[in-house]
Tab-separated table of C-alpha atoms and ligand atoms in Angstrom:
chain	number	residue	atom	x	y	z
A	161	MET	CA	-8.109	19.334	-73.065
A	162	SER	CA	-6.006	17.340	-70.645
A	163	ASN	CA	-4.293	14.169	-71.920
A	164	PHE	CA	-4.967	12.306	-68.707
A	165	ARG	CA	-4.465	8.507	-68.838
A	166	VAL	CA	-6.094	6.162	-66.292
A	167	ARG	CA	-3.419	4.143	-64.405
A	168	GLU	CA	-3.669	0.373	-63.983
A	169	ASN	CA	-3.545	0.124	-60.197
A	170	PHE	CA	-5.954	1.577	-57.698
A	171	ILE	CA	-4.530	4.145	-55.258
A	172	PRO	CA	-6.118	3.244	-51.952
A	173	TYR	CA	-7.558	5.926	-49.748
A	174	ASN	CA	-5.099	5.002	-47.016
A	175	ARG	CA	-2.261	2.634	-46.351
A	176	PRO	CA	-0.502	2.315	-42.962
A	177	ASP	CA	3.214	3.170	-42.646
A	178	ILE	CA	4.771	0.253	-40.730
A	179	THR	CA	8.529	-0.320	-40.841
A	180	ASN	CA	10.891	-2.958	-39.428
A	181	ALA	CA	11.181	-0.792	-36.271
A	182	GLU	CA	7.513	-1.446	-35.423
A	183	ILE	CA	7.654	-5.052	-36.522
A	184	GLY	CA	10.788	-5.735	-34.426
A	185	GLU	CA	9.210	-4.127	-31.334
A	186	VAL	CA	6.027	-6.224	-31.721
A	187	VAL	CA	8.107	-9.425	-32.101
A	188	ASP	CA	10.179	-8.495	-28.982
A	189	THR	CA	6.932	-7.957	-27.142
A	190	LEU	CA	5.587	-11.342	-28.158
A	191	LYS	CA	8.818	-12.946	-26.987
A	192	SER	CA	8.915	-10.956	-23.721
A	193	GLY	CA	6.284	-13.021	-21.997
A	194	TRP	CA	4.123	-9.938	-21.326
A	195	ILE	CA	1.560	-9.253	-23.999
A	196	ALA	CA	-1.358	-7.671	-22.100
A	197	ARG	CA	-1.260	-4.241	-20.455
A	198	GLY	CA	2.207	-4.007	-18.961
A	199	PRO	CA	5.606	-2.294	-19.205
A	200	ARG	CA	5.380	-1.211	-22.877
A	201	THR	CA	1.971	0.422	-22.326
A	202	LEU	CA	3.418	2.348	-19.421
A	203	GLN	CA	6.395	3.410	-21.481
A	204	PHE	CA	4.118	4.537	-24.270
A	205	GLU	CA	1.973	6.535	-21.830
A	206	GLN	CA	5.101	8.241	-20.490
A	207	ALA	CA	6.554	8.890	-23.930
A	208	PHE	CA	3.269	10.275	-25.203
A	209	ALA	CA	2.743	12.555	-22.155
A	210	LYS	CA	6.286	13.838	-22.597
A	211	TYR	CA	5.776	14.410	-26.319
A	212	VAL	CA	2.616	16.495	-26.003
A	213	GLY	CA	3.696	18.116	-22.727
A	214	ALA	CA	0.924	16.842	-20.500
A	215	LYS	CA	0.967	15.608	-16.923
A	216	HIS	CA	-0.914	12.364	-17.528
A	217	ALA	CA	-1.586	10.071	-20.478
A	218	LEU	CA	-3.803	6.997	-20.247
A	219	ALA	CA	-3.475	4.476	-23.097
A	220	LEU	CA	-6.757	2.918	-24.183
A	221	ASN	CA	-8.098	0.587	-26.838
A	222	SER	CA	-9.714	3.456	-28.827
A	223	CYS	CA	-10.404	7.134	-28.908
A	224	THR	CA	-14.066	6.230	-28.341
A	225	ALA	CA	-13.020	4.696	-25.013
A	226	ALA	CA	-11.057	7.859	-24.189
A	227	LEU	CA	-13.998	10.125	-24.982
A	228	HIS	CA	-16.293	7.987	-22.831
A	229	VAL	CA	-14.130	7.806	-19.733
A	230	SER	CA	-13.146	11.449	-20.066
A	231	LEU	CA	-16.774	12.454	-19.747
A	232	LEU	CA	-17.523	9.867	-16.998
A	233	SER	CA	-14.515	11.058	-14.992
A	234	ALA	CA	-15.833	14.629	-15.124
A	235	GLY	CA	-19.114	13.383	-13.659
A	236	ILE	CA	-21.226	13.773	-16.761
A	237	GLY	CA	-24.430	11.796	-16.437
A	238	PRO	CA	-28.220	11.763	-16.753
A	239	GLY	CA	-29.800	15.222	-16.973
A	240	ASP	CA	-26.618	16.822	-18.343
A	241	GLU	CA	-26.078	18.361	-21.760
A	242	VAL	CA	-22.852	18.210	-23.731
A	243	ILE	CA	-22.225	20.486	-26.703
A	244	THR	CA	-20.398	19.104	-29.710
A	245	THR	CA	-20.294	19.372	-33.503
A	246	PRO	CA	-22.376	17.473	-36.100
A	247	MET	CA	-19.250	17.301	-38.361
A	248	THR	CA	-17.605	14.355	-36.600
A	249	PHE	CA	-17.570	10.586	-36.367
A	250	ALA	CA	-20.537	9.196	-34.409
A	251	SER	CA	-18.474	8.161	-31.420
A	252	THR	CA	-17.986	11.787	-30.334
A	253	ALA	CA	-21.720	12.035	-29.714
A	254	ASN	CA	-22.478	8.372	-28.996
A	255	THR	CA	-20.224	8.482	-25.902
A	256	VAL	CA	-22.302	11.385	-24.505
A	257	ILE	CA	-25.344	9.165	-24.794
A	258	HIS	CA	-23.411	6.252	-23.250
A	259	CYS	CA	-22.953	8.492	-20.155
A	260	GLY	CA	-26.754	9.020	-19.996
A	261	ALA	CA	-26.361	12.646	-21.065
A	262	LYS	CA	-27.844	14.524	-24.036
A	263	PRO	CA	-25.652	15.592	-26.980
A	264	VAL	CA	-26.444	19.131	-28.131
A	265	PHE	CA	-25.063	20.211	-31.479
A	266	ALA	CA	-23.568	23.549	-32.508
A	267	ASP	CA	-22.978	24.341	-36.174
A	268	ILE	CA	-19.521	24.599	-37.727
A	269	ASP	CA	-17.535	27.566	-38.920
A	270	TYR	CA	-17.842	26.975	-42.676
A	271	ARG	CA	-14.259	28.231	-43.259
A	272	THR	CA	-12.645	25.396	-41.242
A	273	GLY	CA	-15.173	22.652	-40.649
A	274	CYS	CA	-14.624	23.007	-36.877
A	275	ILE	CA	-17.270	23.943	-34.328
A	276	ASP	CA	-18.068	27.660	-34.236
A	277	PRO	CA	-17.626	29.079	-30.720
A	278	ALA	CA	-20.387	31.652	-31.378
A	279	GLU	CA	-22.775	28.757	-32.081
A	280	VAL	CA	-21.590	26.969	-28.883
A	281	ALA	CA	-22.487	30.117	-26.905
A	282	LYS	CA	-26.052	29.985	-28.264
A	283	LYS	CA	-26.523	26.378	-27.124
A	284	ILE	CA	-25.502	26.792	-23.455
A	285	THR	CA	-28.304	26.153	-20.930
A	286	PRO	CA	-28.315	25.563	-17.169
A	287	LYS	CA	-27.993	21.874	-18.001
A	288	THR	CA	-24.786	22.227	-20.037
A	289	LYS	CA	-21.831	20.532	-18.301
A	290	ALA	CA	-19.234	20.036	-21.004
A	291	ILE	CA	-18.075	20.966	-24.516
A	292	VAL	CA	-16.427	18.424	-26.847
A	293	PRO	CA	-14.736	20.369	-29.617
A	294	VAL	CA	-13.436	18.241	-32.466
A	295	HIS	CA	-10.145	19.214	-34.143
A	296	TYR	CA	-11.577	18.262	-37.553
A	297	SER	CA	-9.174	16.763	-40.034
A	298	GLY	CA	-6.195	18.119	-38.119
A	299	GLN	CA	-7.439	21.713	-38.237
A	300	VAL	CA	-7.744	23.000	-34.702
A	301	CYS	CA	-10.787	24.592	-33.136
A	302	ASP	CA	-10.500	28.192	-32.105
A	303	LEU	CA	-9.816	27.194	-28.509
A	304	ASP	CA	-9.506	30.579	-26.742
A	305	PRO	CA	-13.205	31.523	-27.115
A	306	ILE	CA	-14.237	27.940	-26.266
A	307	TYR	CA	-12.188	27.873	-23.018
A	308	ALA	CA	-13.502	31.436	-22.273
A	309	LEU	CA	-17.059	30.018	-22.363
A	310	ALA	CA	-15.978	27.065	-20.310
A	311	ASP	CA	-14.532	29.397	-17.636
A	312	LYS	CA	-17.648	31.592	-17.639
A	313	TYR	CA	-20.128	28.754	-17.317
A	314	HIS	CA	-17.917	26.277	-15.391
A	315	LEU	CA	-17.884	23.700	-18.167
A	316	TYR	CA	-15.537	20.788	-18.658
A	317	VAL	CA	-13.735	20.678	-22.042
A	318	SER	CA	-12.910	17.252	-23.532
A	319	GLU	CA	-11.118	17.907	-26.792
A	320	ASP	CA	-11.685	15.271	-29.494
A	321	ALA	CA	-8.122	15.194	-30.844
A	322	ALA	CA	-8.604	11.990	-32.823
A	323	HIS	CA	-7.243	13.797	-35.882
A	324	ALA	CA	-4.936	16.260	-34.179
A	325	LEU	CA	-1.720	14.648	-33.044
A	326	TRP	CA	1.069	17.100	-34.023
A	327	SER	CA	-1.438	19.937	-34.711
A	328	ARG	CA	-0.868	23.221	-32.846
A	329	TYR	CA	-3.092	26.014	-31.741
A	330	LYS	CA	-1.271	29.353	-31.686
A	331	GLY	CA	2.011	27.499	-31.750
A	332	ARG	CA	1.181	25.147	-28.897
A	333	LEU	CA	0.703	21.398	-29.416
A	334	ILE	CA	-2.794	20.152	-28.813
A	335	GLY	CA	-2.631	18.396	-25.431
A	336	ASN	CA	-0.017	20.777	-24.095
A	337	HIS	CA	-0.935	22.500	-20.755
A	338	LEU	CA	-4.521	21.454	-21.040
A	339	LYS	CA	-7.266	22.952	-18.851
A	340	GLY	CA	-9.518	20.052	-19.771
A	341	SER	CA	-8.613	16.775	-21.498
A	342	ALA	CA	-7.730	15.608	-25.007
A	343	CYS	CA	-8.615	12.287	-26.610
A	344	TYR	CA	-6.476	10.813	-29.468
A	345	SER	CA	-7.108	7.985	-31.847
A	346	PHE	CA	-4.517	5.481	-33.094
A	347	TYR	CA	-6.832	3.745	-35.520
A	348	ALA	CA	-5.198	2.272	-38.675
A	349	THR	CA	-5.598	5.432	-40.742
A	350	LYS	CA	-4.399	7.892	-38.161
A	351	ASN	CA	-1.124	9.861	-38.193
A	352	LEU	CA	0.215	7.484	-35.497
A	353	THR	CA	-1.329	4.019	-35.468
A	354	THR	CA	-1.466	1.069	-33.090
A	355	GLY	CA	-4.014	-0.712	-35.281
A	356	GLU	CA	-6.747	0.280	-32.912
A	357	GLY	CA	-5.986	2.463	-29.894
A	358	GLY	CA	-6.430	5.775	-28.146
A	359	MET	CA	-5.042	8.026	-25.453
A	360	LEU	CA	-6.598	10.273	-22.862
A	361	VAL	CA	-4.341	13.149	-21.903
A	362	THR	CA	-4.909	15.618	-19.068
A	363	ASP	CA	-3.108	17.734	-16.500
A	364	ASN	CA	-5.951	17.098	-14.027
A	365	ASP	CA	-4.986	14.478	-11.362
A	366	GLU	CA	-8.575	13.678	-10.495
A	367	ILE	CA	-9.709	13.109	-14.083
A	368	ASP	CA	-6.687	10.900	-14.689
A	369	ALA	CA	-7.220	8.860	-11.496
A	370	LYS	CA	-10.963	8.366	-12.173
A	371	ALA	CA	-10.387	7.502	-15.849
A	372	ARG	CA	-7.950	4.741	-14.912
A	373	ILE	CA	-10.642	3.246	-12.699
A	374	TRP	CA	-13.464	3.569	-15.290
A	375	ALA	CA	-11.226	2.136	-18.049
A	376	GLY	CA	-9.853	-0.746	-15.946
A	377	GLN	CA	-13.087	-2.588	-15.075
A	378	GLY	CA	-13.633	-0.206	-12.163
A	379	MET	CA	-10.767	-1.734	-10.196
A	380	SER	CA	-9.796	0.276	-7.125
A	381	LYS	CA	-6.140	0.392	-8.141
A	382	ASN	CA	-4.025	-0.295	-11.147
A	383	ALA	CA	-4.024	-4.084	-10.916
A	384	TRP	CA	-2.157	-4.783	-14.134
A	385	ASN	CA	0.822	-6.125	-12.175
A	386	ARG	CA	-1.145	-8.219	-9.712
A	387	TYR	CA	0.440	-11.335	-11.341
A	388	ALA	CA	3.972	-10.106	-10.753
A	389	LYS	CA	6.129	-11.101	-7.800
A	390	GLY	CA	5.056	-8.878	-4.890
A	391	GLY	CA	1.831	-7.861	-6.688
A	392	SER	CA	-1.276	-8.137	-4.520
A	393	TRP	CA	-4.230	-10.294	-5.589
A	394	LYS	CA	-6.617	-8.097	-3.622
A	395	TYR	CA	-8.720	-5.480	-5.385
A	396	ASP	CA	-12.076	-3.866	-5.094
A	397	ILE	CA	-14.475	-2.891	-7.906
A	398	CYS	CA	-15.456	0.614	-7.005
A	399	GLU	CA	-17.272	1.523	-10.308
A	400	PRO	CA	-19.092	-0.684	-12.818
A	401	GLY	CA	-16.227	0.067	-15.155
A	402	PHE	CA	-15.237	-0.903	-18.717
A	403	LYS	CA	-12.559	-3.061	-20.280
A	404	TYR	CA	-10.871	-0.270	-22.242
A	405	ASN	CA	-7.170	-0.822	-21.722
A	406	MET	CA	-4.528	-0.779	-24.380
A	407	PHE	CA	-2.174	-3.770	-24.334
A	408	ASP	CA	1.567	-4.147	-24.884
A	409	ILE	CA	1.457	-5.341	-28.530
A	410	GLN	CA	-0.382	-2.141	-29.452
A	411	ALA	CA	1.929	-0.066	-27.315
A	412	ALA	CA	4.954	-1.639	-29.072
A	413	LEU	CA	3.573	-0.244	-32.337
A	414	GLY	CA	2.846	3.088	-30.679
A	415	LEU	CA	6.327	3.520	-29.213
A	416	ARG	CA	8.083	3.047	-32.525
A	417	GLN	CA	5.452	5.109	-34.448
A	418	LEU	CA	6.013	7.957	-31.979
A	419	ASP	CA	9.734	7.825	-32.758
A	420	ARG	CA	8.871	8.199	-36.457
A	421	LEU	CA	6.049	10.759	-36.095
A	422	GLU	CA	8.066	13.777	-37.175
A	423	GLU	CA	9.423	11.925	-40.243
A	424	MET	CA	5.899	10.840	-41.194
A	425	GLN	CA	4.509	14.313	-40.591
A	426	GLN	CA	7.014	15.920	-42.909
A	427	LYS	CA	5.826	13.600	-45.719
A	428	ARG	CA	2.211	14.533	-45.027
A	429	LEU	CA	3.058	18.253	-45.067
A	430	LYS	CA	4.800	17.930	-48.421
A	431	ILE	CA	1.816	16.185	-50.048
A	432	ALA	CA	-0.667	18.682	-48.551
A	433	ALA	CA	1.406	21.572	-49.912
A	434	GLN	CA	1.361	20.011	-53.370
A	435	TYR	CA	-2.421	19.572	-53.207
A	436	GLN	CA	-2.951	23.113	-51.914
A	437	ALA	CA	-0.867	24.593	-54.686
A	438	ALA	CA	-2.507	22.536	-57.451
A	439	PHE	CA	-6.141	22.926	-56.356
A	440	SER	CA	-6.105	26.610	-55.446
A	441	LYS	CA	-5.766	27.438	-59.126
A	442	CYS	CA	-9.126	25.875	-60.096
A	443	ASP	CA	-12.399	27.684	-59.514
A	444	ALA	CA	-14.361	24.403	-59.363
A	445	LEU	CA	-12.362	23.384	-56.303
A	446	ASP	CA	-12.234	24.862	-52.777
A	447	PRO	CA	-9.095	23.621	-50.994
A	448	PRO	CA	-8.908	23.736	-47.132
A	449	PHE	CA	-8.509	27.143	-45.540
A	450	VAL	CA	-5.982	27.110	-42.697
A	451	PRO	CA	-6.414	29.957	-40.206
A	452	GLU	CA	-3.356	31.752	-38.788
A	453	TYR	CA	-3.839	30.121	-35.392
A	454	THR	CA	-3.612	26.584	-36.844
A	455	THR	CA	-0.589	24.380	-37.486
A	456	HIS	CA	-2.364	21.642	-39.441
A	457	CYS	CA	-1.183	18.017	-39.084
A	458	TRP	CA	-3.016	17.059	-42.273
A	459	HIS	CA	-4.640	13.945	-40.938
A	460	LEU	CA	-7.174	14.388	-43.721
A	461	TYR	CA	-7.116	16.390	-46.878
A	462	VAL	CA	-10.749	17.474	-47.233
A	463	LEU	CA	-11.268	19.026	-50.601
A	464	ARG	CA	-14.567	20.862	-51.250
A	465	ILE	CA	-15.903	21.037	-54.778
A	466	VAL	CA	-17.740	24.111	-56.028
A	467	PRO	CA	-20.971	22.701	-57.479
A	468	GLU	CA	-21.896	26.139	-58.872
A	469	ASN	CA	-19.030	25.729	-61.386
A	470	LEU	CA	-19.546	22.037	-62.168
A	471	THR	CA	-22.100	19.975	-64.088
A	472	ILE	CA	-21.686	17.117	-61.571
A	473	ASP	CA	-22.228	16.899	-57.808
A	474	ARG	CA	-19.971	15.545	-55.074
A	475	ASP	CA	-21.277	11.967	-55.341
A	476	GLN	CA	-20.576	11.924	-59.085
A	477	PHE	CA	-17.148	13.470	-58.554
A	478	ILE	CA	-16.344	10.531	-56.297
A	479	VAL	CA	-17.516	8.043	-58.943
A	480	GLU	CA	-15.298	9.787	-61.473
A	481	LEU	CA	-12.329	9.532	-59.143
A	482	ASN	CA	-13.073	5.899	-58.537
A	483	ASN	CA	-13.245	5.367	-62.326
A	484	ARG	CA	-9.758	6.870	-62.434
A	485	ASN	CA	-8.526	4.410	-59.777
A	486	VAL	CA	-8.385	6.895	-56.935
A	487	GLY	CA	-9.793	5.870	-53.538
A	488	THR	CA	-11.591	8.474	-51.492
A	489	SER	CA	-13.701	8.870	-48.380
A	490	VAL	CA	-16.131	11.404	-46.940
A	491	HIS	CA	-15.494	12.954	-43.513
A	492	PHE	CA	-18.184	13.066	-42.362
A	493	ILE	CA	-21.853	12.339	-42.978
A	494	PRO	CA	-23.065	14.669	-40.211
A	495	VAL	CA	-23.983	12.760	-37.035
A	496	THR	CA	-27.210	14.760	-36.975
A	497	ASN	CA	-28.222	13.113	-40.292
A	498	MET	CA	-27.906	9.599	-38.807
A	499	SER	CA	-31.137	7.757	-38.033
A	500	ALA	CA	-30.126	7.096	-34.420
A	501	TYR	CA	-30.078	10.890	-33.998
A	502	THR	CA	-32.944	11.997	-36.240
A	503	SER	CA	-35.258	9.473	-34.644
A	504	ARG	CA	-34.241	10.469	-31.097
A	505	TYR	CA	-33.985	14.241	-31.455
A	506	GLY	CA	-35.830	15.086	-34.684
A	507	PHE	CA	-32.907	16.876	-36.377
A	508	LYS	CA	-33.200	18.151	-39.971
A	509	PRO	CA	-30.193	19.009	-42.142
A	510	SER	CA	-31.420	22.624	-42.261
A	511	ASP	CA	-30.848	22.865	-38.445
A	512	PHE	CA	-27.084	23.002	-39.193
A	513	PRO	CA	-26.793	24.888	-42.472
A	514	ASN	CA	-22.985	25.254	-42.543
A	515	THR	CA	-22.521	21.583	-41.692
A	516	GLU	CA	-24.913	20.510	-44.461
A	517	LYS	CA	-23.359	22.786	-47.098
A	518	HIS	CA	-19.881	21.544	-46.131
A	519	TYR	CA	-21.038	17.911	-46.200
A	520	GLN	CA	-22.554	18.217	-49.681
A	521	ARG	CA	-19.223	19.384	-51.109
A	522	ILE	CA	-16.485	17.320	-49.406
A	523	ILE	CA	-14.192	14.603	-50.600
A	524	SER	CA	-11.261	13.254	-48.600
A	525	LEU	CA	-8.354	12.495	-50.925
A	526	PRO	CA	-5.540	9.998	-50.256
A	527	LEU	CA	-2.842	11.562	-48.111
A	528	TYR	CA	-0.377	9.333	-46.228
A	529	PRO	CA	3.408	9.042	-45.883
A	530	THR	CA	3.749	5.907	-48.008
A	531	MET	CA	2.287	7.651	-51.103
A	532	THR	CA	4.845	7.903	-53.873
A	533	ASP	CA	5.541	11.157	-55.744
A	534	GLU	CA	3.944	9.529	-58.809
A	535	GLU	CA	0.792	8.698	-56.838
A	536	VAL	CA	0.465	12.237	-55.458
A	537	GLN	CA	0.873	13.753	-58.943
A	538	TYR	CA	-1.601	11.254	-60.318
A	539	VAL	CA	-4.264	12.188	-57.751
A	540	ILE	CA	-3.726	15.834	-58.602
A	541	ASP	CA	-4.038	15.130	-62.318
A	542	ALA	CA	-7.141	12.999	-61.827
A	543	VAL	CA	-8.896	15.686	-59.757
A	544	LEU	CA	-8.024	18.461	-62.254
A	545	ASP	CA	-9.073	16.256	-65.187
A	546	ILE	CA	-12.534	15.819	-63.686
A	547	ALA	CA	-12.837	19.498	-62.720
A	548	GLU	CA	-11.930	20.431	-66.310
A	549	LYS	CA	-14.123	17.826	-68.017
A	550	PHE	CA	-17.187	18.656	-65.973
A	551	HIS	CA	-16.637	22.439	-65.709
A	552	LYS	CA	-19.736	24.505	-66.545
B	805	LIG	C1	-13.317	12.820	-34.935
B	805	LIG	C2	-13.237	11.418	-34.430
B	805	LIG	N1	-13.510	11.208	-33.119
B	805	LIG	C3	-13.427	9.963	-32.585
B	805	LIG	C4	-13.134	8.853	-33.372
B	805	LIG	C5	-13.108	7.473	-32.733
B	805	LIG	O1	-11.796	6.985	-32.817
B	805	LIG	P1	-11.570	5.402	-32.547
B	805	LIG	O2	-11.854	4.726	-33.799
B	805	LIG	O3	-10.125	5.338	-32.135
B	805	LIG	O4	-12.447	5.015	-31.435
B	805	LIG	C6	-12.884	9.049	-34.736
B	805	LIG	C7	-12.599	7.875	-35.560
B	805	LIG	O5	-12.027	7.945	-36.606
B	805	LIG	C8	-12.962	10.356	-35.254
B	805	LIG	O6	-12.744	10.555	-36.576
């Protein structure tokens, strides 16, 4: 039997990694006299575009905003269908509905948790206009067959890269040399944070130009500097747009976080490797499978339990972790299980069997750069203690 001892302090599921570099940049911004969208937001856009290797980057107040304007800019609207995954946060699908279009769901590849291109192919109809693949947890979708379908059926691809900054597909950074667009999140728990924030990245001039209009109240031109000397007060509203812009205090955080991304990533990679090594030895646990084509950024560590070898289910496993002072989360309750979706479209969990099986087994463990070695070892010990204690 393990001689596991419960620690005194709770290990939170997540804790942001903010240093004096970010704090100093925010203070400088506050003192600069320009706190709304301005020079730092532009610098952040340029630095981000350079980092991922994309032509354009548009900084926004969330990934949700990025997903929304990405679809609007591609002309998605009433009568159109957009194919996405049930294993995602609601905003991936909500934004399709916000455009007046219909979200259509394709089941996941059980190995990775990402959308299965073969399932996407089955869902294409004459109304399909776009695919929104989600790079779940920092895994990447198998993009080649997805873009092959997009080419064949003339579909727009808007990658939900909320989890996937730093991830690579076949060695290439997500966002690099895109045929479609990619949408990132800088929410507090993300690998790079601006508190709240997002980025729309594309190589397509038209998508970028339209997205800037949709995200900026529908103003005919970038009017952020209309208060500066020489700036013009004249503008038109050419679309009923949204107020989705990032502002300079957020961008200040983003600039300094981007400088530190590689250092933060190396810490994530080290923790993930420790988890993988520890959990792969236990037949009651099913650690993430990483396909050859994926370089995983480990935004999330999604551990699956193997209920066949346990006397408890996932929900009880989470309670046991909580009793041992380990914070967890679940990514995700499938969107197709949510009442807004079941009531509208009549989905049943059995419509997406891989998604449901995955959902019933998953627990997201703490994984972030500010975790101490002791905390990482403690999480491992707590998980193994439960797996041993409740093993069949
Ligand atoms: C897969 C996925 N897409 C989109 C979003 C929305 O991101 P945001 O909170 O920046 O709007 C999230 C949020 O965590 C997410 O997990």
